[in-house]
PDB file of C-alpha atoms in Angstrom:
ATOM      1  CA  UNK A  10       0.762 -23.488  -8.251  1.00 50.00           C
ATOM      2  CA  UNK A  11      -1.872 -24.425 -10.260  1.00 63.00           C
ATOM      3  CA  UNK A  12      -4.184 -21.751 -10.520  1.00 92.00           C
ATOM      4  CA  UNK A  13      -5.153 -18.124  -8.668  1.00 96.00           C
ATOM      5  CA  UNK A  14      -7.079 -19.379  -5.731  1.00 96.00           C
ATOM      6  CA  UNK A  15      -4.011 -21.633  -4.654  1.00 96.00           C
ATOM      7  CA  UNK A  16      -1.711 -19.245  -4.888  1.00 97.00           C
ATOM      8  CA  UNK A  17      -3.568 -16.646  -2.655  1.00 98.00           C
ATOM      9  CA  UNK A  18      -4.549 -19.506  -0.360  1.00 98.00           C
ATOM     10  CA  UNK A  19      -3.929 -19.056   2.806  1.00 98.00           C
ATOM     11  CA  UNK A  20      -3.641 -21.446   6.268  1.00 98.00           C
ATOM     12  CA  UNK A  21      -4.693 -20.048   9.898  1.00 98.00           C
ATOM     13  CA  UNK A  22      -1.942 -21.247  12.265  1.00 97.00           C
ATOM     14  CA  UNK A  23      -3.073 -19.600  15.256  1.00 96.00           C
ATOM     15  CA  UNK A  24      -4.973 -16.693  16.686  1.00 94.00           C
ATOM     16  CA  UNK A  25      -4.746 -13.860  14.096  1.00 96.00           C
ATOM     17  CA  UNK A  26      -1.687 -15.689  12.453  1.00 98.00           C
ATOM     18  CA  UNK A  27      -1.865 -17.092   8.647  1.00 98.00           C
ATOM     19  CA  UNK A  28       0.900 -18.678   6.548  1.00 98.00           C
ATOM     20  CA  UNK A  29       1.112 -18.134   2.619  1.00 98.00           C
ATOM     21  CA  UNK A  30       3.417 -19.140   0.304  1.00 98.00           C
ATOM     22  CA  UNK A  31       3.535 -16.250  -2.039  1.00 97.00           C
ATOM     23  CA  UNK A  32       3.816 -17.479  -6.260  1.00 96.00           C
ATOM     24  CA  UNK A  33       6.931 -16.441  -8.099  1.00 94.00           C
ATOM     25  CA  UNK A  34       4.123 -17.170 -10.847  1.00 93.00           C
ATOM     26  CA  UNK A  35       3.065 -13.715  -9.963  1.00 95.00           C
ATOM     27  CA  UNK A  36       6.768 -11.332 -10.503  1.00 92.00           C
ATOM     28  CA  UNK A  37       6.865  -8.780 -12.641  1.00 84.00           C
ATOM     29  CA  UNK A  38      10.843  -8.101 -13.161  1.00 75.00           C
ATOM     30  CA  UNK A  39      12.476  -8.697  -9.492  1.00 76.00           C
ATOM     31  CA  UNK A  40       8.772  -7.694  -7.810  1.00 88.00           C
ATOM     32  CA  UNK A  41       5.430  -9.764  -6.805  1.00 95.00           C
ATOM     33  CA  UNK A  42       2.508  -8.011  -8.293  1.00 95.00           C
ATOM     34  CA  UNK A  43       0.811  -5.530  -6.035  1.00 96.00           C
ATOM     35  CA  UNK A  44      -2.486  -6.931  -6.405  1.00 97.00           C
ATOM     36  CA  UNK A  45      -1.964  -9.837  -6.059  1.00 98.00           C
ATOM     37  CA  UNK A  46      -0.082  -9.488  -2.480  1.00 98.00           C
ATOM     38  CA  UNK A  47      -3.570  -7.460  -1.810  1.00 98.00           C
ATOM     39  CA  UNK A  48      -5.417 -10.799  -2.409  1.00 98.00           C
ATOM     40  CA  UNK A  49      -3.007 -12.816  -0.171  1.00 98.00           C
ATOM     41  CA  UNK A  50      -3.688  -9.788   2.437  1.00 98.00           C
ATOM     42  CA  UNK A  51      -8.002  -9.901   1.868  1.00 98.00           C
ATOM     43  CA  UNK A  52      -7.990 -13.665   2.251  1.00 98.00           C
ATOM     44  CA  UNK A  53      -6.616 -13.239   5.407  1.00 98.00           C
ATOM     45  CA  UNK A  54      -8.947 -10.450   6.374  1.00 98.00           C
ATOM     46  CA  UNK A  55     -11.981 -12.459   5.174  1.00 98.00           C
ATOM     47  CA  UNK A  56     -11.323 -15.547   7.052  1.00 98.00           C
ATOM     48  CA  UNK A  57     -10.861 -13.804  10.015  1.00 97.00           C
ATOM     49  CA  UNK A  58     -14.027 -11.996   9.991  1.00 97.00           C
ATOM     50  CA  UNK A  59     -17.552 -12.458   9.936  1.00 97.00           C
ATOM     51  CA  UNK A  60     -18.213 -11.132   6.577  1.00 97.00           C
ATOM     52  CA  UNK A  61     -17.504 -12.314   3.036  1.00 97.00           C
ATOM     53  CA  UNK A  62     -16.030  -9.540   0.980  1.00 98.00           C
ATOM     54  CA  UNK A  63     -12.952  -7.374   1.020  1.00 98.00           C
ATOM     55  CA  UNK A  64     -14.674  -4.151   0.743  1.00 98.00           C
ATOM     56  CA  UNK A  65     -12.452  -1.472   1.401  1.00 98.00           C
ATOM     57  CA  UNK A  66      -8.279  -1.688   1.444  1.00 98.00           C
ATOM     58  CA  UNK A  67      -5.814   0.931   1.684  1.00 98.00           C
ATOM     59  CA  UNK A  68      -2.787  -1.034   1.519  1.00 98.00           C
ATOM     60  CA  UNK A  69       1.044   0.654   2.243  1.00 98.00           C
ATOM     61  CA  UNK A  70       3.680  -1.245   0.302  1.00 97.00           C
ATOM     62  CA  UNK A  71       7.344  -1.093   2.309  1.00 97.00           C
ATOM     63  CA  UNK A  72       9.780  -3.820   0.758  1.00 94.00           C
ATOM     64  CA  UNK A  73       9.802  -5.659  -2.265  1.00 94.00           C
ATOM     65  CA  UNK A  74       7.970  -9.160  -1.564  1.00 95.00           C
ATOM     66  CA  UNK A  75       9.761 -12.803  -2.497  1.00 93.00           C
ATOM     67  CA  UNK A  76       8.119 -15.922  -3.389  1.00 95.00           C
ATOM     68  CA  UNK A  77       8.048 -18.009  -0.983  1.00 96.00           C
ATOM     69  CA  UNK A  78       6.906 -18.316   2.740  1.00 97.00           C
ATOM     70  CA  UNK A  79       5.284 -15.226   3.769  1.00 98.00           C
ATOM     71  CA  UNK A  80       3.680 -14.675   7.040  1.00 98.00           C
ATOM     72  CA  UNK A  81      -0.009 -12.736   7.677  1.00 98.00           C
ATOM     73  CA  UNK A  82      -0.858 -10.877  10.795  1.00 98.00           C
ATOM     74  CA  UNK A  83      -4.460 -10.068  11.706  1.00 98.00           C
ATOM     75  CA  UNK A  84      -5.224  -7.350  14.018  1.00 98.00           C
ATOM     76  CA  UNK A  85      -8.803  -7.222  14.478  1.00 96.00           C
ATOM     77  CA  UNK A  86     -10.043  -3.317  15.198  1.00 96.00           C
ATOM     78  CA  UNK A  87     -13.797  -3.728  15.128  1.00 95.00           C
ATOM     79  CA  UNK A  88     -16.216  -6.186  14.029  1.00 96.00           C
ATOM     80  CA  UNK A  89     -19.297  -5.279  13.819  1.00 95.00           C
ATOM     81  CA  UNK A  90     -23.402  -6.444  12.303  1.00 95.00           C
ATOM     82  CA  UNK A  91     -22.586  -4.953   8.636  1.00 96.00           C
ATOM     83  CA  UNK A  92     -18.706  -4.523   8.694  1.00 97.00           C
ATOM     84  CA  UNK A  93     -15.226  -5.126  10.409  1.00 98.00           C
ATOM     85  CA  UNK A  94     -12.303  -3.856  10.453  1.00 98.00           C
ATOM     86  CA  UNK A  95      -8.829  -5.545  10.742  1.00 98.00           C
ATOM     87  CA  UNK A  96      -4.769  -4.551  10.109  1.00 98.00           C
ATOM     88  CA  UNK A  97      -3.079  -7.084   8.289  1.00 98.00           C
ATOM     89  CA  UNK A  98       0.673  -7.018   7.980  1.00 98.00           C
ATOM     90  CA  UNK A  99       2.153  -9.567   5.879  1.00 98.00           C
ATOM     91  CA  UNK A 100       6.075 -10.086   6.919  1.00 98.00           C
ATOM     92  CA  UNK A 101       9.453 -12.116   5.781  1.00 97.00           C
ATOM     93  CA  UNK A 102      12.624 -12.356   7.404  1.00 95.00           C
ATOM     94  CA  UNK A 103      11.158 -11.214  10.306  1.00 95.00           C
ATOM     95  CA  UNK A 104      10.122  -7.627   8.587  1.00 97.00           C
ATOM     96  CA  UNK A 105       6.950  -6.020   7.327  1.00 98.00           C
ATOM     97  CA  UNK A 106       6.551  -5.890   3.768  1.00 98.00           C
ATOM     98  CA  UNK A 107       2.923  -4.743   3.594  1.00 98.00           C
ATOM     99  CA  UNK A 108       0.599  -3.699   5.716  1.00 97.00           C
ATOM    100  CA  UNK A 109      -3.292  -2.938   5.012  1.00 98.00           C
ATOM    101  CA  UNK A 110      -6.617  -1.592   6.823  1.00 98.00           C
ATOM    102  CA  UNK A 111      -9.197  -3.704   5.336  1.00 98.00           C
ATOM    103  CA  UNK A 112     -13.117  -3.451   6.069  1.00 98.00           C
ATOM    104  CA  UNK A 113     -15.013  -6.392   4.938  1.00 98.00           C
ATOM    105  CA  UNK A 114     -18.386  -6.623   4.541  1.00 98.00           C
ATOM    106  CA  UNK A 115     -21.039  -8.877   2.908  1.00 97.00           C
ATOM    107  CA  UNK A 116     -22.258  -7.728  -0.573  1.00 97.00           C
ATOM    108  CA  UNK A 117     -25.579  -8.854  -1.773  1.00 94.00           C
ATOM    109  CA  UNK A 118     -24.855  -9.921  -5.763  1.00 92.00           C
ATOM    110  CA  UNK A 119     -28.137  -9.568  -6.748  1.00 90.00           C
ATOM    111  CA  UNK A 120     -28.446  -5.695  -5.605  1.00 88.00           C
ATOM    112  CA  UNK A 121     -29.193  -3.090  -7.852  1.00 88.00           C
ATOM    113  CA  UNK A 122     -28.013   0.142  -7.104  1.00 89.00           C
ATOM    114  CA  UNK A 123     -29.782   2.914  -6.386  1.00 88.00           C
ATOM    115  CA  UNK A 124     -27.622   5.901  -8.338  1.00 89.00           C
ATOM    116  CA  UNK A 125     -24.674   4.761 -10.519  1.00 86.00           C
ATOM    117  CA  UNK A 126     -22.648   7.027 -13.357  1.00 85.00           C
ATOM    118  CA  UNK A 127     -22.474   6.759 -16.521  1.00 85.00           C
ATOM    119  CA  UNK A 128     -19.747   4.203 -17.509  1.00 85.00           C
ATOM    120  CA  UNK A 129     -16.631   5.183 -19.211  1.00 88.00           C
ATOM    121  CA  UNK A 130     -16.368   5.061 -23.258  1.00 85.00           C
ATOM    122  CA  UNK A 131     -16.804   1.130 -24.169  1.00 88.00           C
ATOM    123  CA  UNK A 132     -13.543  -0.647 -24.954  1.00 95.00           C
ATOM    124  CA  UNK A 133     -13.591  -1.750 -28.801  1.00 96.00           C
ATOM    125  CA  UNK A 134     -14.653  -5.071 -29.446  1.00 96.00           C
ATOM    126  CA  UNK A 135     -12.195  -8.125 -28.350  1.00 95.00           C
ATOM    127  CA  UNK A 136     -11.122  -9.345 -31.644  1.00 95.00           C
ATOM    128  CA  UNK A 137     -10.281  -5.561 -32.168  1.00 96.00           C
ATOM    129  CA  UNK A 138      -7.508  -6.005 -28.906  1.00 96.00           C
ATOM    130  CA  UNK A 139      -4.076  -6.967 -28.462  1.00 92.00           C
ATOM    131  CA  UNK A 140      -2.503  -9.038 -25.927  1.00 89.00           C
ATOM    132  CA  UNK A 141       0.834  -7.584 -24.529  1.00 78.00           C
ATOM    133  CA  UNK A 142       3.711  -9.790 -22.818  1.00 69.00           C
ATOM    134  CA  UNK A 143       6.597  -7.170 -21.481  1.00 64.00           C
ATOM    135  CA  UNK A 144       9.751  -7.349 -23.546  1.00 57.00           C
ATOM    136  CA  UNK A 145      11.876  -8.818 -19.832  1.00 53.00           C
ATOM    137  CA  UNK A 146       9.180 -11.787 -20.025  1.00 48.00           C
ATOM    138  CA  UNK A 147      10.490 -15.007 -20.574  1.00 48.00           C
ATOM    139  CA  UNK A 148       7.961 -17.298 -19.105  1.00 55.00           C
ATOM    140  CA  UNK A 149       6.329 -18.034 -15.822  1.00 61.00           C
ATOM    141  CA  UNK A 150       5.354 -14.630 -14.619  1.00 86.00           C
ATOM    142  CA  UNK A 151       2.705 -12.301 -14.118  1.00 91.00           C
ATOM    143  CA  UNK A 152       1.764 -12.325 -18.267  1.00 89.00           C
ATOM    144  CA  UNK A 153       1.581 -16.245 -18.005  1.00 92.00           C
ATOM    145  CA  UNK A 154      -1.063 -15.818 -15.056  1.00 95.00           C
ATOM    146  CA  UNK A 155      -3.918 -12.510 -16.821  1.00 96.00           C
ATOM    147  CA  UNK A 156      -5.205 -12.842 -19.947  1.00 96.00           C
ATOM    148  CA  UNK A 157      -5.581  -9.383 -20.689  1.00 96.00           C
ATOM    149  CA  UNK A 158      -6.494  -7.338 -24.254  1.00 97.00           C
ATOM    150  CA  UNK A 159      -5.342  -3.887 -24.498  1.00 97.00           C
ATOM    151  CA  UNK A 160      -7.214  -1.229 -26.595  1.00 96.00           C
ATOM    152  CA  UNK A 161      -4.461  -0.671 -28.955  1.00 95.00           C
ATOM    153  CA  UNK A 162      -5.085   3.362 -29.074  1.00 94.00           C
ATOM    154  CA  UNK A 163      -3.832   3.908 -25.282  1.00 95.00           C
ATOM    155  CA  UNK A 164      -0.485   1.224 -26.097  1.00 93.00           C
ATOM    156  CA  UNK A 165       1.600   3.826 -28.276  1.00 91.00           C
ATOM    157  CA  UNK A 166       4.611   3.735 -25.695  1.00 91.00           C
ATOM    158  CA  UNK A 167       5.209   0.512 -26.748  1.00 87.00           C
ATOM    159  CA  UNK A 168       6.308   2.049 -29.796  1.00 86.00           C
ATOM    160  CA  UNK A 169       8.000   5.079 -28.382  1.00 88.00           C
ATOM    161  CA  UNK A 170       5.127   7.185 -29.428  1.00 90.00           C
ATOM    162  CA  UNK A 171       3.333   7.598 -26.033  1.00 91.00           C
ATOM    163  CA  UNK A 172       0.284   9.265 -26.095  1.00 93.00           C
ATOM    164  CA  UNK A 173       0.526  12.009 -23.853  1.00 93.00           C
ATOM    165  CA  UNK A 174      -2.095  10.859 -22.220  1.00 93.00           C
ATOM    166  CA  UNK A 175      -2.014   9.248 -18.830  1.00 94.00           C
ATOM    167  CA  UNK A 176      -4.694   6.080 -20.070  1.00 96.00           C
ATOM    168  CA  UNK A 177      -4.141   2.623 -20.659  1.00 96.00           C
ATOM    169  CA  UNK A 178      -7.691   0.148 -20.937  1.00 97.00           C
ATOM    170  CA  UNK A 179      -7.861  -3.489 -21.545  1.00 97.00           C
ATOM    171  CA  UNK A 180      -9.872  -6.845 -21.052  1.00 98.00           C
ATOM    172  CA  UNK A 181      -8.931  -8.692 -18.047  1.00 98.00           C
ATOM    173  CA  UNK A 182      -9.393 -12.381 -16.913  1.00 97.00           C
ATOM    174  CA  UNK A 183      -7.402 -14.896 -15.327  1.00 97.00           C
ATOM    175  CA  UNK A 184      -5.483 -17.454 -17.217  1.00 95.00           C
ATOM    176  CA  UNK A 185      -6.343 -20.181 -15.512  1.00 93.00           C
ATOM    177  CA  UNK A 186     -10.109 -20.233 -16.436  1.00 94.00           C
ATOM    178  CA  UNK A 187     -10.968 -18.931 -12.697  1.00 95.00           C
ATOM    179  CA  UNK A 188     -14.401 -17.057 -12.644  1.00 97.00           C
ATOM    180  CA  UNK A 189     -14.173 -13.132 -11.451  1.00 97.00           C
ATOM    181  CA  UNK A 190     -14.345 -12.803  -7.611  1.00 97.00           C
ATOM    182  CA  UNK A 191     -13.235 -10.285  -4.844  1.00 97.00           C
ATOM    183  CA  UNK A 192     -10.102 -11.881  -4.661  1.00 98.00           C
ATOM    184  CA  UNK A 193      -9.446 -11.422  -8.681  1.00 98.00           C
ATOM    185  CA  UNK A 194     -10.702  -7.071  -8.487  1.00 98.00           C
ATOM    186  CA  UNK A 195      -7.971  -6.997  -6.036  1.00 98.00           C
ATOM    187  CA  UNK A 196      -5.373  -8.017  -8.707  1.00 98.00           C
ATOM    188  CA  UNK A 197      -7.561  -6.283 -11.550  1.00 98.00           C
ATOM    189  CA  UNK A 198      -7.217  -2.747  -9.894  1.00 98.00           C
ATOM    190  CA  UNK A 199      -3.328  -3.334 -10.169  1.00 97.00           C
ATOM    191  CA  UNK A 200      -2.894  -5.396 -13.148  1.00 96.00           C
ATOM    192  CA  UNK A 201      -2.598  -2.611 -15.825  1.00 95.00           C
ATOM    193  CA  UNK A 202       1.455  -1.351 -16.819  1.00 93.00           C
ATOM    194  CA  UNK A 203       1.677   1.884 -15.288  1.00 94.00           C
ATOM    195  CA  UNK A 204      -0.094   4.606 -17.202  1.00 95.00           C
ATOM    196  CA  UNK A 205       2.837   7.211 -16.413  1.00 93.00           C
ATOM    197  CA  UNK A 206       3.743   5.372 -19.365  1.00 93.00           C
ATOM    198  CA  UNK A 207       2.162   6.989 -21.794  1.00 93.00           C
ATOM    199  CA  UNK A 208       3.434   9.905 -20.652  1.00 93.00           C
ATOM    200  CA  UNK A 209       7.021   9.429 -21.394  1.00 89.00           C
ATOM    201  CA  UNK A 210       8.267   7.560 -18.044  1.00 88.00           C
ATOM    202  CA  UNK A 211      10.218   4.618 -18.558  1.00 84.00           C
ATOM    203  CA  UNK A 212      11.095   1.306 -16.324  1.00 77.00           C
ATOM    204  CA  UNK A 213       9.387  -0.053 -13.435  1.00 78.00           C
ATOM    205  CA  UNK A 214       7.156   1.777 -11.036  1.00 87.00           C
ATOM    206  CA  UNK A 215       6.860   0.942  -7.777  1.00 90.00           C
ATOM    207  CA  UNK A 216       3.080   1.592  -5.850  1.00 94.00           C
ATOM    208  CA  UNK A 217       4.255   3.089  -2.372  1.00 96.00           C
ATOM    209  CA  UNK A 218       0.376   3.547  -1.581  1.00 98.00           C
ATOM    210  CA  UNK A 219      -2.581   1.877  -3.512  1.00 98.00           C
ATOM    211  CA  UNK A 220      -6.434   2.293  -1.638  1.00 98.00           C
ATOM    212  CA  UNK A 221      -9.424  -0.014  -3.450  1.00 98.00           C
ATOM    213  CA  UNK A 222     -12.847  -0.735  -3.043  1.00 98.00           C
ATOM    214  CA  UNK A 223     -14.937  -3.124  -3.891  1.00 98.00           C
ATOM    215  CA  UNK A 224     -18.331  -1.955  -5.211  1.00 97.00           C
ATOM    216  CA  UNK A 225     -20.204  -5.615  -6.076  1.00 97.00           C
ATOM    217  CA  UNK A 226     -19.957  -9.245  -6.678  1.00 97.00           C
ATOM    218  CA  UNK A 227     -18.683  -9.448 -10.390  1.00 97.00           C
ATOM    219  CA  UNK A 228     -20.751 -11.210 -12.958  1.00 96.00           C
ATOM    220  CA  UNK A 229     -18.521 -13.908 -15.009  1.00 97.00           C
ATOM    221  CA  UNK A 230     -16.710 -13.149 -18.264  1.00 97.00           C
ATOM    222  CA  UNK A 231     -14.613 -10.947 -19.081  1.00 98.00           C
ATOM    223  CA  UNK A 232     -13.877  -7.521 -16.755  1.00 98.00           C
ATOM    224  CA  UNK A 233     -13.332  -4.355 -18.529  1.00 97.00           C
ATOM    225  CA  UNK A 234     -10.456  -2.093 -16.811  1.00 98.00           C
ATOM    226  CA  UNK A 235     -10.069   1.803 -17.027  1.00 98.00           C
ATOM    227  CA  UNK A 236      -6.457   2.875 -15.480  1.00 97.00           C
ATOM    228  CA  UNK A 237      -5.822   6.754 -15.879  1.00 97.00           C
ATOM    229  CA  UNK A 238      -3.865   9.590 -14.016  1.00 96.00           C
ATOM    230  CA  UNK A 239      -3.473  12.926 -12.649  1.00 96.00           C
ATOM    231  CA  UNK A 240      -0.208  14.145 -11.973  1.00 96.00           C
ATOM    232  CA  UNK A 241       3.154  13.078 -13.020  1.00 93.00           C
ATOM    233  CA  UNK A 242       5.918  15.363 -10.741  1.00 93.00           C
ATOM    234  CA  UNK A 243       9.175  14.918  -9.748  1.00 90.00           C
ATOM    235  CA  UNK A 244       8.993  11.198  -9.794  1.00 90.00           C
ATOM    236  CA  UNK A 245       5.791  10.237  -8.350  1.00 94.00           C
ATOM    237  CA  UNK A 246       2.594  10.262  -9.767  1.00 96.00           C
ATOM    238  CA  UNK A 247      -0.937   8.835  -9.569  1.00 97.00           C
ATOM    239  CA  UNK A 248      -3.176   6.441 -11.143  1.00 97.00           C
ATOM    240  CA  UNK A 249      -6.849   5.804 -11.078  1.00 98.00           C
ATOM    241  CA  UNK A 250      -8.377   2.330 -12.133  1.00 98.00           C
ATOM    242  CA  UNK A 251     -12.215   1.550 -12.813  1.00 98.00           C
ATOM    243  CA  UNK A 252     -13.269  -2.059 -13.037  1.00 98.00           C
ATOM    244  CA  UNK A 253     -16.614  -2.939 -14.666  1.00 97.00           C
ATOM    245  CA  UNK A 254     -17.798  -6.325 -15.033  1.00 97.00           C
ATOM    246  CA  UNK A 255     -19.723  -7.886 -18.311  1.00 96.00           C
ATOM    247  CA  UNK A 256     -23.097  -6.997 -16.990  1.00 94.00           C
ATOM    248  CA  UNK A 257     -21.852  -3.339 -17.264  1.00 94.00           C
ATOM    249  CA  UNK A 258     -21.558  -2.944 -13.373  1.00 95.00           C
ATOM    250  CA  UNK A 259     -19.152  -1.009 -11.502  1.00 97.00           C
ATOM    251  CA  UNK A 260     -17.697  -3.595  -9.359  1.00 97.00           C
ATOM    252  CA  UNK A 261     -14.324  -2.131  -8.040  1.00 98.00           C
ATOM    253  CA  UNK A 262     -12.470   1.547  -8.101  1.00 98.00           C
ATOM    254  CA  UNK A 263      -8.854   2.065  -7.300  1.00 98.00           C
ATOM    255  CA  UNK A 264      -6.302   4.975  -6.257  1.00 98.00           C
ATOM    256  CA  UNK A 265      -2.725   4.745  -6.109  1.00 98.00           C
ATOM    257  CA  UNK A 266       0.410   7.156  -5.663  1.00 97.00           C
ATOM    258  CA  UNK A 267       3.551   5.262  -7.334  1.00 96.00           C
ATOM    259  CA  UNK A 268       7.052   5.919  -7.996  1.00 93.00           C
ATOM    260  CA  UNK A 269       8.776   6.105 -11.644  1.00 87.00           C
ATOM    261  CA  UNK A 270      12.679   6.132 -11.762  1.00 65.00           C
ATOM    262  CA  UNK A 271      14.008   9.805 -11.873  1.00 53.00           C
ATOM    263  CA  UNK A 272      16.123  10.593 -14.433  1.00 50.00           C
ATOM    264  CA  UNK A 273      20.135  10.582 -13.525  1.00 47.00           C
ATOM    265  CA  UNK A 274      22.424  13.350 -15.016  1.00 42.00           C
TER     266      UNK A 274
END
């Protein structure tokens, strides 16, 4: 597909029914990116409601998702003047493979808000970044489809010196020139390697829970994002992600509990 708002695109084929064809472009290893199955999900949402922006999902993730046809459910729970609520399931093969309470809402992008705290420490300049492509990429997936910088201070595992700290930050657009939208925070707030990385874990790490808001519209350029953690205990642990646009804006936040492999004797 030929860029991100095709390949989250999706087509209403009946009352609270939607058909997608999820991008391969979009794997990481055997597994479609979280985020971006969230964005498949909060197009479905949006359409179906009165409102404009996915502002609050707390997604469950059950199977591993293919490319290919997918179908979306809409269950609409309330719909009200300033928000609605709807569960959307998408499904293959006849079986749920993510399911997600989304409220939408309609932001106003030139709002100003009335309290906000103070951002995290500013990523270094983006000359001063590095890109990163995993080692198992060989073309056409998920590192063909971000452009993202990492600040090369929180990227030690890649050298088997991890950090000990449970941070990763980088610069984040789309590759195909696509202007931040709500659609794109949903992939943003997932688009960062796992920071249990940095903490010794190794291999892939599946998100069995992952809850995100969206804050505001995001201003165009580049989007900064801020991943960090908690807890890392007997194979599960969490990870926190800020998003703040180039006008310095909070635009999206991000919680997830995740899965890293456990080590066999």
């Amino acid at each position: 597909m030929s860029g991100f708002g095709d390949s989250t695109a999706v087509k209403a084929v009946g009352e609270g029914r939607y058909e997608a064809v999820l991008d391969e472009g979009y794997g990481i290893a055997q597994a479609l990116n979280g985020g971006y199955l969230m964005a498949v999900l909060a197009r479905a949402a949006v359409d179906a409601s009165p409102h404009e922006h996915p502002v609050s999902t707390a997604a469950n993730f059950h199977r591993v998702a293919k490319a290919g046809p997918a179908e979306l459910v809409v269950d609409s729970r309330k719909v009200g003047r300033t928000a609605a609520s709807s569960f959307v399931t998408l499904v293959q093969d006849g079986r749920p493979v993510v399911d997600a309470l989304i409220t939408t809402g309609t932001l106003d992008p030139s709002a100003e808000p009335d309290f906000a705290a103070e951002a995290p420490a500013a990523l270094p300049p983006l000359e001063e970044c590095t890109g990163f492509r995993p080692p198992a990429a060989t073309g056409g997936g998920f590192a063909d489809q971000v452009d993202m910088r990492f600040d090369r201070t929180t990227m030690g595992w890649l050298d088997g010196r991890p950090s000990g700290r449970p941070d990763i930050r980088a610069y984040f657009r789309h590759a195909c020139g696509q202007e931040p939208d709500g659609y794109s925070l949903a992939l943003a707030v997932d688009a960062l390697p796992p920071v249990a990385l940095n903490l010794g874990a190794q291999g892939w790490a599946p998100t069995v829970e992952l809850t995100w808001h969206m804050r505001a519209v995001p201003a165009p350029g580049w989007l900064a994002v801020h991943g960090t953690g908690r807890l890392l205990a007997g194979g599960w642990f969490d990870e926190e992600v800020e998003v703040w646009d180039s006008a310095g804006r909070l635009v999206a936040q991000s919680r997830q509990i995740a899965r890293v492999p456990l080590v066999r004797s």
